[in-house]
Short mmCIF file of C-alpha atoms and ligand atoms in Angstrom, two decimals:
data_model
loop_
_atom_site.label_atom_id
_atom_site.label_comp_id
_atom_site.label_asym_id
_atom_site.label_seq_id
_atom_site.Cartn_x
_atom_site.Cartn_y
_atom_site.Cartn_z
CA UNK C 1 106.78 80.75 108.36
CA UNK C 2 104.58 83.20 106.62
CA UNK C 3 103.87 86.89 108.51
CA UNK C 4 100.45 86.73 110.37
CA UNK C 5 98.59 89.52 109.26
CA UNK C 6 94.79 91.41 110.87
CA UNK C 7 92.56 92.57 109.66
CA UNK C 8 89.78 94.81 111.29
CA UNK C 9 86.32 94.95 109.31
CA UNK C 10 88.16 92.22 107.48
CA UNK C 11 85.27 89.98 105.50
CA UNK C 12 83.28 92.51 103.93
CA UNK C 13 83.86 95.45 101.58
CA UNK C 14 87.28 96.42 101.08
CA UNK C 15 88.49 94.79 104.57
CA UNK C 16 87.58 91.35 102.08
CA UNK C 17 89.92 92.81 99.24
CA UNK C 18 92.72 93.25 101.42
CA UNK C 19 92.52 90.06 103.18
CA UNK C 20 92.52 88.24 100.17
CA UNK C 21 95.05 90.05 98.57
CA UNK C 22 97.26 89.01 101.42
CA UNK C 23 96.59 86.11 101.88
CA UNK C 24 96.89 85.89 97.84
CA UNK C 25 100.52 87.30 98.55
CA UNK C 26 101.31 84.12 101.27
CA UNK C 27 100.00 86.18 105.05
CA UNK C 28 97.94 84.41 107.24
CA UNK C 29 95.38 86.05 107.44
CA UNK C 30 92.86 87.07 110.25
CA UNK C 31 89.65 89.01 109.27
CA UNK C 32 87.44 90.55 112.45
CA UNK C 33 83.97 91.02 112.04
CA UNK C 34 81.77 92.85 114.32
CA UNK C 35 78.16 91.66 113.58
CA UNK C 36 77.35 89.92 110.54
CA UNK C 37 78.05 86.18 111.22
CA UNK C 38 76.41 85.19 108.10
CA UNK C 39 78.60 86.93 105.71
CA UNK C 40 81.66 86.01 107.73
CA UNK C 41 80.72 82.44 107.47
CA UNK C 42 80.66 82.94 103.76
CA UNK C 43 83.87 85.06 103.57
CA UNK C 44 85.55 81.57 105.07
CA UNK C 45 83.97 78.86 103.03
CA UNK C 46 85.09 81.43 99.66
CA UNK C 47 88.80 81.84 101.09
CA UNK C 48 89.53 79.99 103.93
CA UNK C 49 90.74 82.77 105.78
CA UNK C 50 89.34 82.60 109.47
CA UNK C 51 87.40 85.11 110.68
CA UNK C 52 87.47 86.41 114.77
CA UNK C 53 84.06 88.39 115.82
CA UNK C 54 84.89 91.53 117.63
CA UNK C 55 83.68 95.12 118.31
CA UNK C 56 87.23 97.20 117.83
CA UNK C 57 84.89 99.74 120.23
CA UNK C 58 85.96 97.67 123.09
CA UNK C 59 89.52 97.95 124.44
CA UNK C 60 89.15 94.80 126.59
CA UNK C 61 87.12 92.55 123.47
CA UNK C 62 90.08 93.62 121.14
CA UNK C 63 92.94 92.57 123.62
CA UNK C 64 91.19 89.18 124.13
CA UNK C 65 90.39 88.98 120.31
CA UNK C 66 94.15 89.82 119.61
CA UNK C 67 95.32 86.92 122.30
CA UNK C 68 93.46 84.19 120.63
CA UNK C 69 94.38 85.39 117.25
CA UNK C 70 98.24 85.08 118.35
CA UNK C 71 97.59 82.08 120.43
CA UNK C 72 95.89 80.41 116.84
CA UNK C 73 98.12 81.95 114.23
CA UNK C 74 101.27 83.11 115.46
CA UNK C 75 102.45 86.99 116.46
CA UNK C 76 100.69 89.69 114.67
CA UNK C 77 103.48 91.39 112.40
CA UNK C 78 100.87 93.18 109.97
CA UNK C 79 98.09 95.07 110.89
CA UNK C 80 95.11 96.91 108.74
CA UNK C 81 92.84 98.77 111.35
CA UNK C 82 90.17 98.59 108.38
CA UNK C 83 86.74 98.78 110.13
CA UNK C 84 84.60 101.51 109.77
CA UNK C 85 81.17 102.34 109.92
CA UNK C 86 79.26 106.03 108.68
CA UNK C 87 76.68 107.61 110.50
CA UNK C 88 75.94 110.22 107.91
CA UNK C 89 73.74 113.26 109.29
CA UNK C 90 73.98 116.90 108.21
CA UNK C 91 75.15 118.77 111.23
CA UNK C 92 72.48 120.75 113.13
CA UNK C 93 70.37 116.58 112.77
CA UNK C 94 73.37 114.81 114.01
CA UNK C 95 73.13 112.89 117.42
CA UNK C 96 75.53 112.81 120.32
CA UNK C 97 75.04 108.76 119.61
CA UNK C 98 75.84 109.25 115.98
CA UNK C 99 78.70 111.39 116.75
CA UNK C 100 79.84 108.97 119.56
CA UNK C 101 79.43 105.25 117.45
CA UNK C 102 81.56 106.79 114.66
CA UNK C 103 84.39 107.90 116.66
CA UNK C 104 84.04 104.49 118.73
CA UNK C 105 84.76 102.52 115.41
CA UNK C 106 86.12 104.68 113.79
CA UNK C 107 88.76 106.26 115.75
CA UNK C 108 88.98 104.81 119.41
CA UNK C 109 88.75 101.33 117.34
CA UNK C 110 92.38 102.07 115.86
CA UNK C 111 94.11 102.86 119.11
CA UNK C 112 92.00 99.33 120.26
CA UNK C 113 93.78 97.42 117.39
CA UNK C 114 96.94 98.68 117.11
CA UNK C 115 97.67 99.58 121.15
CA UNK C 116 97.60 95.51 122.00
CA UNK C 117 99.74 94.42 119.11
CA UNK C 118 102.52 97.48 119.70
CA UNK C 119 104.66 95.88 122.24
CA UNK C 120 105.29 92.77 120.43
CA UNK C 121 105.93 94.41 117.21
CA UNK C 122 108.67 96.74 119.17
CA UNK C 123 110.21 93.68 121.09
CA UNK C 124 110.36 91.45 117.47
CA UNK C 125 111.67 94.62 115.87
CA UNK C 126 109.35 94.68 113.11
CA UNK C 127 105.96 95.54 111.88
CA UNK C 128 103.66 96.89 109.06
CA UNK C 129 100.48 99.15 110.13
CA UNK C 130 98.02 100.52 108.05
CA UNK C 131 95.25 102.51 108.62
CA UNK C 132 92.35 102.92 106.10
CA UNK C 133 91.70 106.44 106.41
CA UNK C 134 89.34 108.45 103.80
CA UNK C 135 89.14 111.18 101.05
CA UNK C 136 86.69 112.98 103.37
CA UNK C 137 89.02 112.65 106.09
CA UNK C 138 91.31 115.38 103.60
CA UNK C 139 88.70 117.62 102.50
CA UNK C 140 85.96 116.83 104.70
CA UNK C 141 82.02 115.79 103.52
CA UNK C 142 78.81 117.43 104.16
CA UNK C 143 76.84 115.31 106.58
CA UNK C 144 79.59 113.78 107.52
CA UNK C 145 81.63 115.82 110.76
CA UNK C 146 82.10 112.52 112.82
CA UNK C 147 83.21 110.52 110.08
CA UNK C 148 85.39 113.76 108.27
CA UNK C 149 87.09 114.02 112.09
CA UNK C 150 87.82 110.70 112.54
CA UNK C 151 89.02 109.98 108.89
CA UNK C 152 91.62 112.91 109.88
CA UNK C 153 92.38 111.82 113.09
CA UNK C 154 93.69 108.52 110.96
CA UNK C 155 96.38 110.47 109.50
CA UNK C 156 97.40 111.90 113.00
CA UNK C 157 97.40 108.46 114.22
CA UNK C 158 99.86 107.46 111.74
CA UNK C 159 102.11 110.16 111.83
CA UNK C 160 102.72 109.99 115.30
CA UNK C 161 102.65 106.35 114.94
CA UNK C 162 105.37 106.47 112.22
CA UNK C 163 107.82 108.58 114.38
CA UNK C 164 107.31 106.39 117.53
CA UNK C 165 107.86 102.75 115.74
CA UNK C 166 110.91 103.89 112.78
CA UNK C 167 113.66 102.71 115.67
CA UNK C 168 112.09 99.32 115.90
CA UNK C 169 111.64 98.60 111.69
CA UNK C 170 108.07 99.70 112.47
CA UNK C 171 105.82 101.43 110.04
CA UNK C 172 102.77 103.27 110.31
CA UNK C 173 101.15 104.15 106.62
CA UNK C 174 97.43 105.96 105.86
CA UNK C 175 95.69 105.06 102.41
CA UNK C 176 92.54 107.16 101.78
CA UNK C 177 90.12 105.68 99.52
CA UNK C 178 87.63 107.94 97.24
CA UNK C 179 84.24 106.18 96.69
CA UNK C 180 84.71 102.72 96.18
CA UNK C 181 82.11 99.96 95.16
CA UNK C 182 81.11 98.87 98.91
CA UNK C 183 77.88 98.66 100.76
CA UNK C 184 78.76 102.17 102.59
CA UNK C 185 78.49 103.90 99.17
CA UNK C 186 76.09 102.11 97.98
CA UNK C 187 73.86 103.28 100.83
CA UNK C 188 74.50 106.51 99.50
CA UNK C 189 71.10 107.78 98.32
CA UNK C 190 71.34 107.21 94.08
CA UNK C 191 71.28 111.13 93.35
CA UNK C 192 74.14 112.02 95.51
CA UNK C 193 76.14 109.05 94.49
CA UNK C 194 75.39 109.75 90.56
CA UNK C 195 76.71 113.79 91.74
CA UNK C 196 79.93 112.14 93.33
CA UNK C 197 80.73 109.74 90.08
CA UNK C 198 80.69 112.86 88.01
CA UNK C 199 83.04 114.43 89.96
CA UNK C 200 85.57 111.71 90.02
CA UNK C 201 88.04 112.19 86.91
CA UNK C 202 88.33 108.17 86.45
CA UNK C 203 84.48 108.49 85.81
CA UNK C 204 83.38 105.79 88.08
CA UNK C 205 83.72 104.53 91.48
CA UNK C 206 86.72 102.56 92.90
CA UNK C 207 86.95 98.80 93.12
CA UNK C 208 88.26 97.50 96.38
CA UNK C 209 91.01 95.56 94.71
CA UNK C 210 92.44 99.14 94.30
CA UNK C 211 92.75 99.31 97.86
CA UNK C 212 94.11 96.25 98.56
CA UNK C 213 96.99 96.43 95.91
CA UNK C 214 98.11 99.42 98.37
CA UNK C 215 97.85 97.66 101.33
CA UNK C 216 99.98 95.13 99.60
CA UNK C 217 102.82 97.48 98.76
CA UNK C 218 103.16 98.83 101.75
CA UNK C 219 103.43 95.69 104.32
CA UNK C 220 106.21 94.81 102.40
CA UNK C 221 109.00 93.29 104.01
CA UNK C 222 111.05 95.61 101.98
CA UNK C 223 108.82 98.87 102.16
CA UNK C 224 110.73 99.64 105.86
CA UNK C 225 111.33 103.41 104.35
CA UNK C 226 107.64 103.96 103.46
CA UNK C 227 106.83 105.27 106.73
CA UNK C 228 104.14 108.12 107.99
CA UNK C 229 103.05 108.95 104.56
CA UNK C 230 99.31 109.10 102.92
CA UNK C 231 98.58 107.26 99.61
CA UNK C 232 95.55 108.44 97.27
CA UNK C 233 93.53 106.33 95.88
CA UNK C 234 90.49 108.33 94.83
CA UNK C 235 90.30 108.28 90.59
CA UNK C 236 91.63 112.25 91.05
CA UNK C 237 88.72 113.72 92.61
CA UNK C 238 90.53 115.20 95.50
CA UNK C 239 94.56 116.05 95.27
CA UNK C 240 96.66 117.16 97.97
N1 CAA E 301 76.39 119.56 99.53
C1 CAA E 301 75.56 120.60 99.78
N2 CAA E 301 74.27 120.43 100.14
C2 CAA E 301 73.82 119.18 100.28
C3 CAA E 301 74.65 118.06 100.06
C4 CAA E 301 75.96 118.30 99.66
N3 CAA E 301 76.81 117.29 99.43
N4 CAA E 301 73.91 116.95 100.31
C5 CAA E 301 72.68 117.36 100.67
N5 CAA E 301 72.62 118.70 100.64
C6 CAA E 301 71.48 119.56 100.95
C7 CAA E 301 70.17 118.98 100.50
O1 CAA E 301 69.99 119.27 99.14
C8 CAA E 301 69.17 119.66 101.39
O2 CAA E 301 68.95 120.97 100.92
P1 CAA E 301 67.51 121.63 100.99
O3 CAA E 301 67.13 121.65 102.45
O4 CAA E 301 67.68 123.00 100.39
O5 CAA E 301 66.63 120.71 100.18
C9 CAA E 301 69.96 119.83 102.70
O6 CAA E 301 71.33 119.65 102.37
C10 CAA E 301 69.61 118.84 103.81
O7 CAA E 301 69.00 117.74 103.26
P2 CAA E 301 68.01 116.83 104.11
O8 CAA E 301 67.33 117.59 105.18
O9 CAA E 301 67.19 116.06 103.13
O10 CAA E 301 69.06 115.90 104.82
P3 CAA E 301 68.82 114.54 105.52
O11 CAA E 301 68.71 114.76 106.97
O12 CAA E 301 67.73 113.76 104.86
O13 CAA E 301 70.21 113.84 105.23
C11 CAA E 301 71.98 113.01 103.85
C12 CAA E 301 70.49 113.37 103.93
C13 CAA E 301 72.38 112.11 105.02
C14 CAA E 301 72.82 114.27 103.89
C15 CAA E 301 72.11 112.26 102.51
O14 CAA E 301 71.93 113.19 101.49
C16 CAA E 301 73.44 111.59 102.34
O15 CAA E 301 73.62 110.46 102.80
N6 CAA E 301 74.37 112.24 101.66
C17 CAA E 301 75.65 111.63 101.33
C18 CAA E 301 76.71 111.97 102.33
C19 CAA E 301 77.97 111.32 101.84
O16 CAA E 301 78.51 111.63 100.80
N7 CAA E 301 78.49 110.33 102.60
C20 CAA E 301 79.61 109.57 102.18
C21 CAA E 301 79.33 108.12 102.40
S1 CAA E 301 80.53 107.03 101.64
C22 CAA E 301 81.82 107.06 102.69
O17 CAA E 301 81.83 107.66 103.71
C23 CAA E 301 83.02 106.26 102.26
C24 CAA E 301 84.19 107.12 102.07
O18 CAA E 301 85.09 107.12 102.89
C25 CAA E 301 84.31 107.91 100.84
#
């Protein structure tokens, strides 16, 4: 029986490249969606991986999404708490609402995916998490404080996470994309994004293949000693 493996913000951007990568690499795969039923009904006719429509915001919508995913599919031994949104607003503009939707997603949307799949994974004795945290989470962004503090908060998440799970073959890994070739950047207005290529060593922006091989890597069956740490995957614009 192959591993059942979620994942949040699944059909679209770099969620897409990690779903298919694992399902390329024999998961089951389950990609969540929060809005956009029209591209999700796409991402399943391309791949035939199903997709669930949730908002991670919502503790109670994510348990029930997470039941009828196991009920379907089998129990949840992999997750990617993927979805993510930006609300992008220099400081002294930005919005209690902009602050608050972004750390909804963002932040209170990984303790929503990860809190209802934890007991199984500690009574089976295994599981892979990973969190797709940011580059601006490490070195913060202008215009970006919600997103910067949730994007940090990931690696918190993990670390705690990491410490928690080790006893029961659990792991709990961050990967923090640069800019990569999604919609988000791309909504990045042309001048600023043609700044941020030319500071990026690699000389362009990320494909979201890049991100899945990662995610790939660290789910591993065999990657149980990979635990709590932070991979890079920016083109060497930001080391730490
Ligand atoms: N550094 C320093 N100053 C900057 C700046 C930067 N990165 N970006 C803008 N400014 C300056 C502007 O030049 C402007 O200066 P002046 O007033 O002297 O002209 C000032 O800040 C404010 O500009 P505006 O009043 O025009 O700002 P705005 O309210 O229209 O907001 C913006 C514009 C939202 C900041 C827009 O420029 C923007 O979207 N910037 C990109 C932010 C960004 O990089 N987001 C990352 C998205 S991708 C992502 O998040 C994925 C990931 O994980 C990597």
């Amino acid at each position: 029986m192959s591993r059942v493996a979620l994942v949040t913000g699944g059909s679209r951007g770099i969620g897409a490249a990690i779903s298919t990568a694992l399902k390329d690499s024999g998961y089951t795969v389950a990609a969540t969606y929060a809005g956009n039923d029209d591209a999700a009904a796409q991402f399943t006719e391309n791949t035939g991986i199903k997709t669930y429509k949730w908002n991670v915001a919502d503790y109670e919508a994510s348990k029930s999404g997470i039941e009828k995913v196991e009920a379907e599919l089998g129990p949840i031994d992999v997750v990617v708490a993927n979805a993510g949104i930006t609300r992008d607003a220099p400081f002294h503009k930005m919005t209690p609402d902009q602050w608050n939707e972004v750390i909804g997603t963002n932040l209170t949307g990984v303790f929503n995916t990860i809190h209802p799949i934890w007991p199984g994974m500690r009574e089976r004795k295994f599981g892979r998490i990973v969190v797709i945290s940011s580059i601006n989470g490490q070195k913060g962004q202008f215009a970006q404080v919600n997103y910067a503090a949730t994007k940090a908060g990931d690696l918190g998440i993990v670390k705690s996470l990491a410490q928690e799970g080790a006893r029961s073959n659990i792991t709990a890994n961050a990967i923090c994309p640069g800019y990569i070739a999604t919609d988000m950047v791309m909504a990045v207005p042309e001048k600023v994004r043609e700044s941020i290529i030319s500071q990026i060593p690699t000389g362009r922006l990320g494909e979201p293949e890049e991100i899945a091989r990662a995610v790939v890597f660290l789910v591993n069956d065999e990657a149980g000693f990979i635990n709590g740490s932070t991979i890079t995957a920016n083109g060497a614009q930001h080391l730490v």
